[in-house]
Amino acid sequence: MPATRDGFGQLLHAEWTKLRTVRGWTIGLLVAVFLTIGIGLLGPAGSQSSCSHADGSSGSCTAQSPPKRADGLEVTDEKTFVHRTLSGDGSITARLTALSGVYPAGGGSPDGDQGLVPGLLPWSKAGVLVKDGTAAGSAYAAVLATGTHGVRMQYDYTGDLAGLPGTVGAAAPRWLRLTREGDVLTGYDSADGSTWARIGSTRLSGLPRDLEVGVFATSPDYAVIKNSFGGSSVNTGPSLATGTFDRVTVSGQSPGAWTVPAEGPGAPGGPGGPANAPGPRSGPGNGTGPGSDKPGSHPGAVATGADAFIVTGSGDIAPASAGVGSGKTVESALAGTFAGLIAVIVVAALTMTSEYRRGLIRTSLAASPRRGRLLAAKAVVLGGTAFVVGLIAAAAAVPAVTAVEHSKGMYVFHASTQDEIRMVVGTAALLAVAAVLALGVATIVRRGAAAVAAVIVVIVVPYVLATASVLPAGAAEWLTRVTPAAAFAVQQTSKPWAQVVAVYTPSNGYYPLSPWLGLAVLALYAAGAYALAHRLLKRRDA
Amino acid sequence: MTASATADRTRAQGPSSRSPALTTFTDALHAEWTKLRTVAGTAWLLAAAVVLTVGLSAASAAEVTCDGPHCGEDPGKVGLLGVLLGQAVVAVLAVLAVGEEYGSGMIRVTFAAMPRREAVLAAKALVVAVLTGAAGVLAVAGSAVVALALMPGRGFTPANGYGPATSTAGASHLITAATTRAAFGSVLYLILVALLAVGVTALLRDSASAVGAVLGLLYLFPIVALVISNPDWHRHAEQLAPMQAGLSIQNTIDLAHQPLSPWQGIGVLAAWAFGALAVGGIVMRARDA
């Protein structure tokens, strides 16, 4: 019936007119935009002189830019690499007979235990490596043994395939092999040197003819995590891994001799400094290496025969985890979302409760006797308006905050354009869904203050509890999984990596749910509140 | 209602030897007490504040473990975490005590009966503070009982550095001067949050906006502090934040490394609360109702 369709259109128009013409609500929505952008800008504004380097020097503020992969992804690329040049196709084979290591048990904290204790970290690694030159961030493939994850084939920083399980020892050596045919690198492993199993292969496009091949060892920083009010504090300290190789053979055109890096006297970490300079949230830890110069606890390599090496290394060849280091994540530009969210919640709740307070609801319902349609019209107008408000605020905040961060010499972690668009659109959707939730709750309780408080408590308080309270990481993850605060996952651009041990907690910007699934949790709450509101509005006296 | 109640009282008391101002304020108190007491929501809100505070404190006490000496867990903060949630309900109660009169137009009747508007605000603040204090005592006592029952089994033992090592069995080693201060201070914290909410509502004259503003003031600072990476600014943000500064009163360990001492912290919140009350009172006086 055309009249009905006209009816809903008119209803939408009526609701839009109500929303548009109340001065306080327009101000509230403008406040949402300005608070979102303004609070986002407070982050870099409050980080003006954040230039204390890990080595103790201060002064000029140069961005501590980590090495990058060709596509811009930040990586860690520190290892001890005994290498020679391979021209064209060929392969490298080595037997790893021992893998041992030391790590700082206290995480290198000033008040903790400074001593290095023997032991391997889960992702301490040693193996064979084929790399496009020795520059940090260049393409590579490696077949390596790890502390607790067995043999892996890793390539191009993010690739990670599983090979033989188990740990390396004199009784259980590991034979490792990488072959190169054009751009294709294939990894094999073997327990006895005669039966080989293929782990996998990868194509690294654009490899030059000359590559560096050899054996390497490295071991990531050891972190001790403490939760405290205001976030978790992390103490990190470098660890060392030592791989004992023999029967290292290179087949193919390989002129020249082995380049063996000498054992350096300095602390582990190399000239690039500690891989992850801890950020402000890391509290007392400053990431400096252990002061003691114990013999044998330095990165470096020695040749113990024509085809045998003992390689000791510190660092990692892996993607750098954002949020823990000194750089900023893109999503930190949207810290003001919470303020904008509160303003939107207030306006959304008021659009319904003020009708009850003024008795206008009776007029509205007389004009639109099908009550469900009135609620639907309000939801469409509010949701749409909140979406536009969120889109404007986020689309302005992200480039503005990033520009200020760049101008202050801060490093901003790479995020793909696709992720940035998802973050901005997701923030707009978050505000829209929260507005519908507030409308539903306001219709149920019919009191503005109670509705506003309830919606803020279910969205914002779980986030505060998860990121800035004494609750342990497990409880924080649970909170950001089942409460509406899960929706903030839609702003996450930093990725957790299985092959990198880091603090993947909500306070560091890592949510347990995927972005859209997190938003779906909030949508589920909003749908529940809307359904109950719809039911009550139809049954109750106005 | 207010007008008639005041009239009744005046008639019943007859000529009084007390100064008129004092009589007026007592009447204002009585009127505000009657109004807040007889509104159906008050009892529910007070009960909710107690239940939510004890509930979250219990969850925290059951969830947080101390895994060894120097584990860094603060028994005051762990056992009284629920205050973080209970304060939202207390804020709603305080906002409604002022804001609903503006919403219904009742405030014009109140001001007609009590032309000294700052006395009305003071009376409201006092009544809200007393009710909040009563609920706060129950909430904190409940939290403390649960915490004392659970926490010794979760590693908060004398061996891990909590309380004197010589203390006897049970949980008495957790009852120290510091934790007692944390408990009483938490009640004070809730009262100050309620006063802050009264002041903000007098300023904004609308319940929903006032709740948004008060909860924003309380909960947004810690979120903003997370993205401020400069240690000095980060510290200043924590020192200024009404919630984080005020909750310093719950610190019982590692006091030297906190941005504020417990009493400085609660002083910051008190400055916020009485500042808001003062501004609210001045604006209330100057403005139309």
XYZ file of C-alpha atoms in Angstrom, chain A residues 236-504:
269
model
C 62.831 -7.099 28.319
C 66.399 -8.228 28.011
C 68.334 -9.793 25.148
C 68.946 -13.524 25.070
C 71.468 -15.586 23.111
C 71.222 -18.790 21.119
C 74.187 -20.867 20.009
C 73.922 -23.328 17.138
C 76.636 -25.905 16.463
C 76.779 -26.750 12.770
C 78.865 -29.191 10.804
C 78.859 -30.649 7.267
C 77.903 -27.257 5.899
C 77.925 -27.629 2.116
C 76.923 -25.272 -0.638
C 76.196 -26.690 -4.086
C 76.151 -24.508 -7.180
C 78.322 -21.583 -8.225
C 79.730 -20.205 -5.009
C 83.036 -18.414 -5.455
C 84.767 -16.763 -2.535
C 85.165 -17.811 1.064
C 82.945 -17.814 4.151
C 82.401 -14.510 5.914
C 82.546 -15.297 9.616
C 81.456 -12.422 11.927
C 83.883 -12.222 14.833
C 82.716 -12.379 18.410
C 82.065 -8.823 19.468
C 82.745 -7.493 22.954
C 79.577 -5.469 23.110
C 76.324 -6.440 24.618
C 74.018 -8.499 22.485
C 71.860 -6.516 20.196
C 74.345 -5.305 17.642
C 74.794 -1.835 16.240
C 71.099 -1.457 15.537
C 70.369 -1.276 19.226
C 67.854 -3.425 21.052
C 65.257 -4.747 18.689
C 62.349 -3.495 20.711
C 62.977 -0.337 22.660
C 60.194 -0.565 25.209
C 57.617 2.159 25.139
C 56.356 4.310 27.966
C 53.984 1.638 29.127
C 56.874 -0.646 29.880
C 57.670 1.122 33.105
C 61.027 0.656 34.684
C 62.553 -1.658 32.079
C 64.788 0.147 29.637
C 65.912 -2.710 27.490
C 69.617 -2.342 28.084
C 71.673 -5.438 27.848
C 73.127 -7.280 30.778
C 76.142 -5.478 32.032
C 78.261 -8.520 32.685
C 80.780 -9.567 30.034
C 80.830 -13.277 30.567
C 83.061 -15.172 28.152
C 81.118 -16.880 25.408
C 78.065 -14.726 25.919
C 78.544 -12.552 22.860
C 77.033 -12.768 19.423
C 79.489 -13.972 16.856
C 80.751 -17.089 15.157
C 83.844 -19.266 15.041
C 84.859 -21.787 12.436
C 85.677 -25.098 14.061
C 86.659 -26.809 10.805
C 86.444 -26.400 7.061
C 82.696 -27.008 7.080
C 81.805 -26.534 10.749
C 80.776 -23.411 12.675
C 79.571 -22.453 16.121
C 77.244 -19.465 15.697
C 75.926 -17.352 18.580
C 73.280 -14.758 17.870
C 70.766 -12.424 19.447
C 67.729 -10.745 17.963
C 65.140 -12.162 15.604
C 64.215 -12.461 11.974
C 60.500 -11.836 12.205
C 57.816 -9.186 11.884
C 58.079 -6.448 14.525
C 55.112 -6.378 16.854
C 53.522 -2.956 17.075
C 52.172 -1.440 20.242
C 54.992 -2.604 22.455
C 57.812 -0.731 20.820
C 58.566 2.945 20.585
C 56.372 3.587 17.574
C 52.728 4.598 17.455
C 49.990 2.512 15.999
C 47.547 4.104 13.578
C 44.617 3.212 15.801
C 46.006 5.295 18.673
C 44.715 8.253 16.618
C 41.219 7.077 17.494
C 41.609 7.132 21.294
C 39.027 9.920 21.289
C 36.360 7.537 20.026
C 35.365 6.924 23.640
C 34.555 10.586 24.214
C 32.631 10.817 20.952
C 30.840 7.618 21.895
C 29.638 9.073 25.199
C 28.290 12.184 23.450
C 26.444 10.041 20.886
C 25.017 7.823 23.629
C 23.658 10.884 25.469
C 21.982 12.270 22.333
C 20.586 8.862 21.341
C 19.101 8.249 24.780
C 17.647 11.761 24.956
C 15.807 11.433 21.644
C 13.603 8.850 23.314
C 13.535 9.856 26.996
C 12.784 13.509 26.268
C 9.635 12.360 24.424
C 8.529 10.605 27.573
C 9.458 13.507 29.798
C 7.604 16.096 27.748
C 4.679 13.813 26.970
C 5.525 14.229 23.305
C 5.518 10.445 22.979
C 1.714 10.475 23.072
C 1.602 12.885 20.153
C 4.202 10.839 18.281
C 2.263 7.635 18.850
C -1.020 9.275 17.892
C 0.578 10.334 14.608
C 2.081 6.899 14.077
C -0.162 4.338 15.757
C 2.045 1.467 14.593
C 4.525 1.903 17.390
C 7.214 -0.381 15.993
C 7.535 1.979 13.031
C 8.244 4.924 15.315
C 11.091 3.008 16.951
C 12.389 1.880 13.569
C 12.347 5.435 12.240
C 14.242 6.675 15.294
C 16.784 3.876 14.935
C 17.349 4.607 11.233
C 17.737 8.355 11.775
C 19.953 7.986 14.847
C 22.055 5.178 13.423
C 22.549 7.037 10.165
C 23.442 10.290 11.906
C 25.841 8.570 14.301
C 27.453 6.785 11.348
C 28.049 10.066 9.543
C 29.336 11.699 12.740
C 31.722 8.781 13.316
C 32.856 8.751 9.709
C 33.651 12.477 9.718
C 35.415 12.285 13.087
C 37.497 9.220 12.294
C 38.312 10.248 8.742
C 39.579 13.590 10.076
C 41.312 12.232 13.177
C 43.438 9.571 11.497
C 45.259 11.768 8.948
C 45.451 14.720 11.378
C 46.958 12.741 14.235
C 49.292 10.835 11.919
C 50.507 14.103 10.410
C 51.250 15.544 13.868
C 53.058 12.365 14.849
C 55.181 12.505 11.698
C 55.952 16.190 12.239
C 57.176 15.397 15.753
C 59.481 12.721 14.440
C 57.514 9.833 15.876
C 57.385 6.553 14.096
C 53.940 5.373 13.004
C 53.571 1.679 12.330
C 52.571 0.630 8.865
C 48.947 -0.237 8.193
C 47.568 -1.209 4.825
C 45.099 1.183 3.173
C 42.507 -1.542 3.420
C 43.028 -1.758 7.196
C 42.838 2.015 7.557
C 39.548 2.149 5.663
C 38.182 -0.689 7.777
C 39.278 1.156 10.920
C 37.536 4.400 9.904
C 34.346 2.787 8.579
C 34.328 0.413 11.541
C 34.518 3.324 13.990
C 31.540 4.941 12.248
C 29.636 1.654 12.430
C 30.565 1.315 16.110
C 28.996 4.694 16.893
C 25.912 3.834 14.824
C 25.356 0.515 16.579
C 26.013 2.078 19.993
C 23.413 4.752 19.198
C 20.831 2.057 18.449
C 21.786 0.274 21.686
C 21.322 3.505 23.632
C 17.963 4.098 21.926
C 16.833 0.589 22.856
C 17.930 0.890 26.484
C 16.375 4.355 26.751
C 13.054 2.997 25.469
C 13.197 0.169 27.993
C 14.057 2.241 31.072
C 12.456 5.549 29.905
C 14.907 7.511 32.087
C 17.716 9.399 30.415
C 20.254 9.234 33.221
C 19.788 5.527 33.839
C 19.946 4.710 30.133
C 23.101 6.750 29.562
C 24.794 5.264 32.624
C 23.848 1.702 31.665
C 25.163 1.984 28.119
C 28.408 3.683 29.212
C 28.908 1.041 31.893
C 28.492 -1.863 29.484
C 30.705 -0.407 26.724
C 33.353 1.775 28.354
C 33.850 0.224 31.805
C 34.837 -3.233 30.474
C 37.394 -1.501 28.267
C 38.822 0.446 31.228
C 38.887 -2.726 33.325
C 40.610 -4.641 30.524
C 43.245 -2.030 29.744
C 43.879 -0.036 32.907
C 43.171 -2.148 35.952
C 44.679 -4.880 38.057
C 42.802 -7.623 36.222
C 45.107 -10.253 34.703
C 45.393 -10.771 30.950
C 43.004 -13.724 30.959
C 40.191 -11.707 32.499
C 40.966 -8.789 30.180
C 40.643 -11.043 27.132
C 37.381 -12.462 28.420
C 36.004 -8.947 28.942
C 36.890 -7.896 25.405
C 35.292 -11.065 24.066
C 31.831 -11.119 25.672
C 31.048 -7.506 26.546
C 30.153 -4.751 24.040
C 33.730 -3.483 24.485
C 34.658 -6.255 22.022
C 33.625 -3.824 19.285
C 36.844 -1.839 19.656
C 38.548 -4.722 17.851
C 37.330 -2.993 14.703
C 40.068 -0.393 15.252
C 42.925 -2.882 15.532
C 45.504 -2.749 12.750
C 48.466 -4.366 14.498
C 48.614 -8.080 13.898
C 49.652 -10.704 16.419
C 52.213 -13.152 15.022
C 52.340 -16.758 16.113
C 56.113 -16.830 15.624
C 56.760 -13.740 17.762
C 56.339 -13.751 21.519
C 54.896 -10.395 22.594
C 52.271 -9.007 24.937
C 49.173 -9.566 22.834
